[in-house]
Amino acid sequence: MDAFDHLDPIGAVNPYPSSAVAQIADAGSTSVTIPTVAVRRAVNAMDAYLAAVRARSETPSGQVLAIVGDYGTGKTHLASYLIRHAGTSLAGAVQSVHLNAPPDTFVSLYRAFADKLVERREIVLERVRSLYASILADELRTSEATAPVADRLLSGRIDPVRLVEQFGLMESEFLRQLRDRLREVTDNAEFSQALTLLLRGGFEDAVWEWFSGRPPAEVLRERGITKAITSSEATALQAMGVFALLIGHGTHPFVVVIDELDQLLTAAGRRADEAIDAFKEMLRVFAASNTFLILAGLPDLLTSLRRDVRDRITERITMSPLTTTEVQEYVLTRQGGRLYPFTEETLAHVVDLTSGVPRGVISLCHRLWRRANDQHTPVTSAMVRQVAREVYDAGSASQVRTEIRQVLVGAGYDSFVPDHFLDAGPDSRVDYWVPIGQHDVGLAILLSEPLLDETDIVAVEQRCRSIRAGRDCELLLIALEPPPNRFRQRLWEAVGREPLTYHPRSFTDQFAVEFKTLATRLEERYPPDGPLASVAPHLTRLNRRQSATQDLLTVLTGSLEELRGRNDQQLAAIYRELHEIQRGLSPTGDERRGHLGVVATLPPPVVALFDAAYTSVDLITPARELLRRSFEEDEGGRGARQAVRARMRTSEIHAATGVAALLTSLIEAFGHAMVDWYRSLGHPPGTGLTTRTRERLDTICQIFDVVYEYLPLYQLRSLRELVGYAGPGRQQREAEDILGDFSSRVRQELLTALTPVEG
């Protein structure tokens, strides 16, 4: 008998997700939604939209809903819940698309939309056929003999294209009318021409290539389609509006989510107003159609928009922190009506330390439940504080320091001093001292430990007093996690301003703005003196620009070397594959392909899930490639050796390598178990499941969850940095997103492929 025998679904498997990062999930999601004020308002807006669609209202039923809130407040979760709610309300008869806005242009947003659109080719074609059928029906109704055929056309029982061919009708005339009808949807003649061509044989592939953003093929150019959709941001956004009108045509509800929109608008705001004007027009088109558009982003999403653009938004919802009562409701729901091992007091402490931010609450509950389960004790207030410190200490302080140094060097303040003591007292230490001017003044940057209780706040207050006593300076406190709300006023008074909380996506920009403001304030307070006083500011600016330019050149040089090394690596791989082909052999050594071979007999959606899981943790392969390259004599080999010498000897890398290997082995073992279970059914998919086989499936998934909980995924960050991921933080979040709900998603896909049978 092993440790996993007789698993208790409540007592042995952590009821809280290990990853508190929301995702757009399917109907089988195990997520829990607490009906907060924001959730109720959003659901009411969705219900009103669905009711208008069902009622076939003559007025446009489209809506634009903005969901704003800080990091971790549940914006993406709410968008996911609204999609599932709509699908449940209409028994699945809802089309939906979820997009993560890229931090560059609306063209990139359209490309992401087009990728999703390819999955709905049949839907687009069906909508065009529907318009075509309505034109034919209007013509056929002019005769009593053909009126019944018109009714069958509109009901979808007759294919309009085949009808025209069989009865010898004037196809060109009806297609012209279809183009005219499509121009009611879009005034862009190229769009209407392309959509019409979908009904004509031999054009479909060329049209869909054009929809994907590629330049038009010659066969399309001959018919007046001359530019790529992605030739401008205005055209790309217009295309999104066209497809929204088309897919949401008639009584067909269509839900579109554009998440993290603030980062795209920030990039767009640096360009001309043309992009924003096009975005405004897209909002108008969405609102005028049967589309429910959800815009999600940080609180400054709305303030970054012009007023005339904000006016296009029909409903605005601000996410608010969870209350203690709401967290208790969440815990009871997760734990099947039981509060133990928590108490009302400890949950109140959890809310206090996390400021009620849902992501922090869920993450802390996950770890507290595991700690209490391991120690066979209830959760106490002391345990809450201890676990909270462990969670926050796991944050990437080294990444914060790297970004601070990058900003300081880039701004021309490369004379900063790390870990500097302003006097002999231990409390006078600052993480970074940045001298400003020639009067022994400067900016003191403090990187705080977790600020969880009274002792932590008193330490910060004492530290600030000591620093100010020894030097005239400006203080900037950087917190890895937001401190509890009840301490914010005291921190403001001690530091002189709100603490700057670290968020991977926005910290560099926020820190650069804060630093520039404080440095300018000090320079104005202590202007230079002496015979060169009048030109000193100009010389200082020139010096900083030169320093920033040198830093930029260094970054570009490193990027070029990295690019050269990667190109060499890709070219070598191509040569190796060509050599294998010449020998009549298939390429070998692809470990991920070997892993996927284990689960190849499972349904394709399950294989895709395993592929994503292997990819998210496959750091051993690039690490092995880095070591291989370190023995080469070219520039790429020199860079590889530098990376190996700098990082390979650290214990973090050793631990991360072990975790990566264990995660890969766990996923592979889980795949073997799933294949054995699937093979044991003894009958083809769709013929049913017995209660016994379903229980065995649940047990396998529970075993995976139990083991996965004890593998510290955060330790992979250092290995991601070693192998050269450009954005290790983003890669880390993707891994957490994929693995956090992995077993339940595998289970759901398997159940979807098999018809369940009771008893």
Tab-separated table of N, CA and C in Angstrom, residues 213-333:
chain	number	residue	atom	x	y	z
A	213	GLY	N	-3.569	38.295	-42.771
A	213	GLY	CA	-2.654	39.436	-42.759
A	213	GLY	C	-1.607	39.392	-43.841
A	214	ARG	N	-1.604	38.346	-44.670
A	214	ARG	CA	-0.616	38.276	-45.739
A	214	ARG	C	-1.019	39.166	-46.915
A	215	PRO	N	-0.069	39.542	-47.744
A	215	PRO	CA	-0.410	40.324	-48.949
A	215	PRO	C	-1.350	39.520	-49.844
A	216	PRO	N	-2.203	40.201	-50.597
A	216	PRO	CA	-3.162	39.470	-51.444
A	216	PRO	C	-2.460	38.710	-52.563
A	217	ALA	N	-2.951	37.512	-52.832
A	217	ALA	CA	-2.423	36.727	-53.937
A	217	ALA	C	-2.826	37.368	-55.258
A	218	GLU	N	-2.170	36.938	-56.333
A	218	GLU	CA	-2.437	37.535	-57.641
A	218	GLU	C	-3.896	37.376	-58.041
A	219	VAL	N	-4.486	36.230	-57.674
A	219	VAL	CA	-5.879	35.988	-58.034
A	219	VAL	C	-6.811	36.979	-57.338
A	220	LEU	N	-6.403	37.500	-56.193
A	220	LEU	CA	-7.201	38.532	-55.512
A	220	LEU	C	-6.897	39.916	-56.068
A	221	ARG	N	-5.644	40.166	-56.415
A	221	ARG	CA	-5.296	41.464	-57.002
A	221	ARG	C	-6.066	41.708	-58.296
A	222	GLU	N	-6.258	40.647	-59.056
A	222	GLU	CA	-7.003	40.778	-60.308
A	222	GLU	C	-8.448	41.192	-60.072
A	223	ARG	N	-8.930	41.001	-58.851
A	223	ARG	CA	-10.321	41.327	-58.523
A	223	ARG	C	-10.439	42.524	-57.582
A	224	GLY	N	-9.405	43.351	-57.555
A	224	GLY	CA	-9.492	44.629	-56.863
A	224	GLY	C	-9.014	44.652	-55.437
A	225	ILE	N	-8.478	43.529	-54.933
A	225	ILE	CA	-7.956	43.492	-53.563
A	225	ILE	C	-6.444	43.681	-53.654
A	226	THR	N	-5.965	44.877	-53.301
A	226	THR	CA	-4.578	45.244	-53.600
A	226	THR	C	-3.695	45.411	-52.371
A	227	LYS	N	-4.257	45.586	-51.180
A	227	LYS	CA	-3.450	45.842	-49.989
A	227	LYS	C	-3.683	44.774	-48.926
A	228	ALA	N	-2.661	44.546	-48.122
A	228	ALA	CA	-2.808	43.628	-46.987
A	228	ALA	C	-3.631	44.300	-45.891
A	229	ILE	N	-4.394	43.500	-45.161
A	229	ILE	CA	-5.188	44.044	-44.056
A	229	ILE	C	-4.284	44.698	-43.026
A	230	THR	N	-3.080	44.140	-42.855
A	230	THR	CA	-2.152	44.644	-41.843
A	230	THR	C	-1.284	45.788	-42.367
A	231	SER	N	-1.663	46.395	-43.487
A	231	SER	CA	-0.870	47.497	-44.024
A	231	SER	C	-0.963	48.748	-43.164
A	232	SER	N	-2.007	48.857	-42.339
A	232	SER	CA	-2.142	49.995	-41.425
A	232	SER	C	-2.966	49.571	-40.221
A	233	GLU	N	-2.806	50.303	-39.123
A	233	GLU	CA	-3.587	49.998	-37.929
A	233	GLU	C	-5.069	50.253	-38.165
A	234	ALA	N	-5.381	51.290	-38.941
A	234	ALA	CA	-6.789	51.613	-39.205
A	234	ALA	C	-7.470	50.474	-39.948
A	235	THR	N	-6.799	49.919	-40.967
A	235	THR	CA	-7.383	48.813	-41.726
A	235	THR	C	-7.534	47.568	-40.854
A	236	ALA	N	-6.539	47.301	-39.997
A	236	ALA	CA	-6.598	46.123	-39.127
A	236	ALA	C	-7.782	46.220	-38.166
A	237	LEU	N	-7.983	47.396	-37.572
A	237	LEU	CA	-9.100	47.560	-36.640
A	237	LEU	C	-10.435	47.520	-37.372
A	238	GLN	N	-10.464	48.067	-38.593
A	238	GLN	CA	-11.693	47.995	-39.379
A	238	GLN	C	-12.059	46.546	-39.668
A	239	ALA	N	-11.038	45.725	-39.946
A	239	ALA	CA	-11.292	44.310	-40.217
A	239	ALA	C	-11.900	43.619	-39.004
A	240	MET	N	-11.411	43.945	-37.807
A	240	MET	CA	-11.987	43.346	-36.601
A	240	MET	C	-13.454	43.719	-36.469
A	241	GLY	N	-13.772	44.984	-36.770
A	241	GLY	CA	-15.169	45.410	-36.718
A	241	GLY	C	-16.031	44.695	-37.735
A	242	VAL	N	-15.484	44.461	-38.922
A	242	VAL	CA	-16.231	43.764	-39.969
A	242	VAL	C	-16.591	42.350	-39.525
A	243	PHE	N	-15.614	41.635	-38.998
A	243	PHE	CA	-15.883	40.261	-38.582
A	243	PHE	C	-16.812	40.214	-37.368
A	244	ALA	N	-16.736	41.228	-36.505
A	244	ALA	CA	-17.674	41.284	-35.382
A	244	ALA	C	-19.095	41.439	-35.889
A	245	LEU	N	-19.281	42.328	-36.864
A	245	LEU	CA	-20.616	42.499	-37.442
A	245	LEU	C	-21.097	41.234	-38.133
A	246	LEU	N	-20.178	40.554	-38.798
A	246	LEU	CA	-20.556	39.367	-39.555
A	246	LEU	C	-20.882	38.193	-38.639
A	247	ILE	N	-19.978	37.882	-37.692
A	247	ILE	CA	-20.205	36.736	-36.804
A	247	ILE	C	-21.397	36.987	-35.886
A	248	GLY	N	-21.584	38.247	-35.469
A	248	GLY	CA	-22.718	38.576	-34.614
A	248	GLY	C	-23.963	38.954	-35.377
A	249	HIS	N	-24.007	38.656	-36.678
A	249	HIS	CA	-25.141	39.047	-37.512
A	249	HIS	C	-26.421	38.331	-37.090
A	250	GLY	N	-27.523	39.060	-37.101
A	250	GLY	CA	-28.821	38.465	-36.785
A	250	GLY	C	-28.960	38.174	-35.305
A	251	THR	N	-29.250	36.935	-34.998
A	251	THR	CA	-29.485	36.543	-33.601
A	251	THR	C	-28.330	35.691	-33.072
A	252	HIS	N	-27.125	35.954	-33.534
A	252	HIS	CA	-25.967	35.168	-33.133
A	252	HIS	C	-25.106	35.975	-32.160
A	253	PRO	N	-25.141	35.667	-30.868
A	253	PRO	CA	-24.317	36.421	-29.903
A	253	PRO	C	-22.832	36.137	-30.096
A	254	PHE	N	-22.024	37.170	-29.906
A	254	PHE	CA	-20.577	37.070	-30.097
A	254	PHE	C	-19.907	37.865	-28.978
A	255	VAL	N	-19.030	37.187	-28.201
A	255	VAL	CA	-18.338	37.820	-27.073
A	255	VAL	C	-16.851	37.893	-27.398
A	256	VAL	N	-16.284	39.095	-27.317
A	256	VAL	CA	-14.868	39.307	-27.585
A	256	VAL	C	-14.232	39.939	-26.357
A	257	VAL	N	-13.129	39.355	-25.887
A	257	VAL	CA	-12.375	39.885	-24.746
A	257	VAL	C	-11.021	40.386	-25.245
A	258	ILE	N	-10.691	41.640	-24.933
A	258	ILE	CA	-9.351	42.177	-25.189
A	258	ILE	C	-8.745	42.484	-23.829
A	259	ASP	N	-7.857	41.606	-23.377
A	259	ASP	CA	-7.262	41.702	-22.048
A	259	ASP	C	-5.953	42.484	-22.106
A	260	GLU	N	-5.583	43.080	-20.961
A	260	GLU	CA	-4.344	43.857	-20.834
A	260	GLU	C	-4.272	44.957	-21.892
A	261	LEU	N	-5.415	45.586	-22.171
A	261	LEU	CA	-5.487	46.601	-23.217
A	261	LEU	C	-4.639	47.821	-22.886
A	262	ASP	N	-4.423	48.080	-21.597
A	262	ASP	CA	-3.687	49.280	-21.198
A	262	ASP	C	-2.289	49.314	-21.798
A	263	GLN	N	-1.611	48.143	-21.884
A	263	GLN	CA	-0.248	48.157	-22.413
A	263	GLN	C	-0.234	48.448	-23.911
A	264	LEU	N	-1.274	48.037	-24.630
A	264	LEU	CA	-1.347	48.368	-26.051
A	264	LEU	C	-1.639	49.853	-26.246
A	265	LEU	N	-2.567	50.392	-25.444
A	265	LEU	CA	-2.907	51.811	-25.567
A	265	LEU	C	-1.737	52.693	-25.173
A	266	THR	N	-0.927	52.246	-24.213
A	266	THR	CA	0.258	53.015	-23.842
A	266	THR	C	1.196	53.134	-25.027
A	267	ALA	N	1.376	52.030	-25.764
A	267	ALA	CA	2.227	52.071	-26.952
A	267	ALA	C	1.585	52.901	-28.057
A	268	ALA	N	0.259	52.750	-28.209
A	268	ALA	CA	-0.436	53.500	-29.257
A	268	ALA	C	-0.419	54.992	-28.971
A	269	GLY	N	-0.434	55.354	-27.682
A	269	GLY	CA	-0.460	56.764	-27.310
A	269	GLY	C	0.792	57.503	-27.711
A	270	ARG	N	1.877	56.758	-27.979
A	270	ARG	CA	3.116	57.405	-28.394
A	270	ARG	C	3.103	57.744	-29.885
A	271	ARG	N	2.098	57.259	-30.615
A	271	ARG	CA	2.041	57.533	-32.037
A	271	ARG	C	0.962	58.581	-32.328
A	272	ALA	N	0.680	58.786	-33.605
A	272	ALA	CA	-0.308	59.787	-34.004
A	272	ALA	C	-1.695	59.352	-33.565
A	273	ASP	N	-2.644	60.306	-33.670
A	273	ASP	CA	-4.016	60.032	-33.245
A	273	ASP	C	-4.742	59.100	-34.197
A	274	GLU	N	-4.130	58.757	-35.329
A	274	GLU	CA	-4.817	57.920	-36.306
A	274	GLU	C	-5.215	56.576	-35.708
A	275	ALA	N	-4.293	55.962	-34.936
A	275	ALA	CA	-4.580	54.650	-34.349
A	275	ALA	C	-5.716	54.748	-33.339
A	276	ILE	N	-5.705	55.805	-32.517
A	276	ILE	CA	-6.762	55.966	-31.519
A	276	ILE	C	-8.094	56.252	-32.186
A	277	ASP	N	-8.083	57.032	-33.278
A	277	ASP	CA	-9.316	57.287	-34.021
A	277	ASP	C	-9.875	55.990	-34.594
A	278	ALA	N	-8.991	55.140	-35.102
A	278	ALA	CA	-9.436	53.851	-35.634
A	278	ALA	C	-9.997	52.963	-34.526
A	279	PHE	N	-9.378	53.012	-33.348
A	279	PHE	CA	-9.884	52.241	-32.209
A	279	PHE	C	-11.267	52.732	-31.801
A	280	LYS	N	-11.448	54.048	-31.822
A	280	LYS	CA	-12.759	54.630	-31.517
A	280	LYS	C	-13.814	54.127	-32.505
A	281	GLU	N	-13.451	54.087	-33.797
A	281	GLU	CA	-14.385	53.607	-34.804
A	281	GLU	C	-14.693	52.129	-34.594
A	282	MET	N	-13.687	51.345	-34.193
A	282	MET	CA	-13.923	49.929	-33.927
A	282	MET	C	-14.916	49.755	-32.782
A	283	LEU	N	-14.781	50.566	-31.725
A	283	LEU	CA	-15.731	50.488	-30.616
A	283	LEU	C	-17.140	50.814	-31.097
A	284	ARG	N	-17.250	51.795	-32.004
A	284	ARG	CA	-18.573	52.150	-32.529
A	284	ARG	C	-19.175	50.979	-33.295
A	285	VAL	N	-18.355	50.319	-34.122
A	285	VAL	CA	-18.854	49.199	-34.915
A	285	VAL	C	-19.267	48.048	-34.014
A	286	PHE	N	-18.455	47.750	-33.001
A	286	PHE	CA	-18.803	46.674	-32.072
A	286	PHE	C	-20.124	46.978	-31.367
A	287	ALA	N	-20.294	48.219	-30.909
A	287	ALA	CA	-21.527	48.586	-30.205
A	287	ALA	C	-22.729	48.550	-31.130
A	288	ALA	N	-22.505	48.793	-32.428
A	288	ALA	CA	-23.606	48.802	-33.389
A	288	ALA	C	-23.951	47.412	-33.897
A	289	SER	N	-23.224	46.401	-33.456
A	289	SER	CA	-23.477	45.034	-33.892
A	289	SER	C	-24.055	44.231	-32.734
A	290	ASN	N	-24.124	42.938	-32.926
A	290	ASN	CA	-24.590	42.055	-31.856
A	290	ASN	C	-23.420	41.525	-31.041
A	291	THR	N	-22.364	42.315	-30.880
A	291	THR	CA	-21.159	41.857	-30.199
A	291	THR	C	-21.064	42.448	-28.804
A	292	PHE	N	-20.665	41.607	-27.854
A	292	PHE	CA	-20.408	42.049	-26.480
A	292	PHE	C	-18.898	42.121	-26.334
A	293	LEU	N	-18.347	43.327	-26.335
A	293	LEU	CA	-16.911	43.536	-26.271
A	293	LEU	C	-16.495	43.844	-24.839
A	294	ILE	N	-15.523	43.083	-24.326
A	294	ILE	CA	-15.008	43.279	-22.970
A	294	ILE	C	-13.581	43.798	-23.066
A	295	LEU	N	-13.329	44.976	-22.509
A	295	LEU	CA	-11.999	45.559	-22.445
A	295	LEU	C	-11.513	45.460	-21.008
A	296	ALA	N	-10.365	44.867	-20.787
A	296	ALA	CA	-9.844	44.688	-19.429
A	296	ALA	C	-8.441	45.268	-19.341
A	297	GLY	N	-8.155	45.925	-18.203
A	297	GLY	CA	-6.829	46.496	-18.023
A	297	GLY	C	-6.678	47.147	-16.669
A	298	LEU	N	-5.524	47.770	-16.465
A	298	LEU	CA	-5.214	48.449	-15.210
A	298	LEU	C	-6.082	49.693	-15.050
A	299	PRO	N	-6.119	50.265	-13.838
A	299	PRO	CA	-6.995	51.412	-13.590
A	299	PRO	C	-6.777	52.588	-14.534
A	300	ASP	N	-5.538	52.761	-15.030
A	300	ASP	CA	-5.302	53.898	-15.915
A	300	ASP	C	-5.747	53.615	-17.347
A	301	LEU	N	-6.408	52.475	-17.581
A	301	LEU	CA	-6.922	52.162	-18.917
A	301	LEU	C	-7.874	53.254	-19.396
A	302	LEU	N	-8.820	53.645	-18.549
A	302	LEU	CA	-9.821	54.628	-18.954
A	302	LEU	C	-9.243	56.029	-19.027
A	303	THR	N	-8.380	56.373	-18.075
A	303	THR	CA	-7.822	57.726	-18.067
A	303	THR	C	-6.878	57.951	-19.241
A	304	SER	N	-6.312	56.865	-19.789
A	304	SER	CA	-5.400	57.021	-20.926
A	304	SER	C	-6.146	57.249	-22.236
A	305	LEU	N	-7.462	57.069	-22.232
A	305	LEU	CA	-8.252	57.268	-23.436
A	305	LEU	C	-8.787	58.697	-23.506
A	306	ARG	N	-8.933	59.206	-24.716
A	306	ARG	CA	-9.575	60.503	-24.894
A	306	ARG	C	-11.037	60.396	-24.496
A	307	ARG	N	-11.617	61.522	-24.144
A	307	ARG	CA	-13.006	61.502	-23.688
A	307	ARG	C	-13.934	60.969	-24.773
A	308	ASP	N	-13.721	61.367	-26.038
A	308	ASP	CA	-14.622	60.913	-27.102
A	308	ASP	C	-14.530	59.406	-27.303
A	309	VAL	N	-13.374	58.809	-26.950
A	309	VAL	CA	-13.246	57.350	-27.031
A	309	VAL	C	-13.917	56.701	-25.821
A	310	ARG	N	-13.728	57.288	-24.635
A	310	ARG	CA	-14.379	56.739	-23.427
A	310	ARG	C	-15.891	56.735	-23.561
A	311	ASP	N	-16.430	57.715	-24.291
A	311	ASP	CA	-17.886	57.796	-24.443
A	311	ASP	C	-18.460	56.597	-25.189
A	312	ARG	N	-17.608	55.869	-25.919
A	312	ARG	CA	-18.081	54.684	-26.643
A	312	ARG	C	-18.279	53.492	-25.713
A	313	ILE	N	-17.776	53.567	-24.502
A	313	ILE	CA	-17.900	52.465	-23.545
A	313	ILE	C	-19.242	52.570	-22.829
A	314	THR	N	-20.044	51.517	-22.906
A	314	THR	CA	-21.402	51.570	-22.358
A	314	THR	C	-21.474	51.222	-20.876
A	315	GLU	N	-20.507	50.455	-20.365
A	315	GLU	CA	-20.536	50.054	-18.949
A	315	GLU	C	-19.105	49.972	-18.436
A	316	ARG	N	-18.863	50.522	-17.228
A	316	ARG	CA	-17.525	50.506	-16.631
A	316	ARG	C	-17.601	49.859	-15.257
A	317	ILE	N	-16.754	48.878	-15.048
A	317	ILE	CA	-16.762	48.135	-13.786
A	317	ILE	C	-15.354	48.162	-13.202
A	318	THR	N	-15.255	48.551	-11.940
A	318	THR	CA	-13.972	48.585	-11.239
A	318	THR	C	-13.923	47.435	-10.240
A	319	MET	N	-12.895	46.600	-10.353
A	319	MET	CA	-12.746	45.474	-9.444
A	319	MET	C	-12.363	45.993	-8.055
A	320	SER	N	-12.964	45.426	-7.053
A	320	SER	CA	-12.705	45.846	-5.671
A	320	SER	C	-12.126	44.680	-4.878
A	321	PRO	N	-11.409	44.973	-3.778
A	321	PRO	CA	-10.846	43.886	-2.953
A	321	PRO	C	-11.947	43.012	-2.356
A	322	LEU	N	-11.601	41.772	-2.055
A	322	LEU	CA	-12.542	40.872	-1.395
A	322	LEU	C	-12.658	41.238	0.083
A	323	THR	N	-13.851	41.131	0.603
A	323	THR	CA	-14.070	41.335	2.034
A	323	THR	C	-13.851	40.014	2.771
A	324	THR	N	-13.770	40.091	4.090
A	324	THR	CA	-13.597	38.864	4.882
A	324	THR	C	-14.770	37.910	4.676
A	325	THR	N	-15.978	38.455	4.601
A	325	THR	CA	-17.164	37.621	4.376
A	325	THR	C	-17.088	36.912	3.038
A	326	GLU	N	-16.641	37.622	1.993
A	326	GLU	CA	-16.530	37.011	0.667
A	326	GLU	C	-15.449	35.944	0.635
A	327	VAL	N	-14.352	36.151	1.344
A	327	VAL	CA	-13.299	35.137	1.400
A	327	VAL	C	-13.801	33.901	2.143
A	328	GLN	N	-14.556	34.099	3.210
A	328	GLN	CA	-15.135	32.956	3.921
A	328	GLN	C	-16.055	32.157	2.996
A	329	GLU	N	-16.837	32.868	2.197
A	329	GLU	CA	-17.725	32.186	1.248
A	329	GLU	C	-16.904	31.394	0.225
A	330	TYR	N	-15.809	31.976	-0.223
A	330	TYR	CA	-14.931	31.294	-1.177
A	330	TYR	C	-14.347	30.018	-0.561
A	331	VAL	N	-13.875	30.114	0.680
A	331	VAL	CA	-13.285	28.962	1.364
A	331	VAL	C	-14.325	27.864	1.547
A	332	LEU	N	-15.510	28.234	1.971
A	332	LEU	CA	-16.573	27.244	2.167
A	332	LEU	C	-16.918	26.542	0.853
A	333	THR	N	-16.922	27.314	-0.239
A	333	THR	CA	-17.226	26.710	-1.540
A	333	THR	C	-16.120	25.752	-1.965
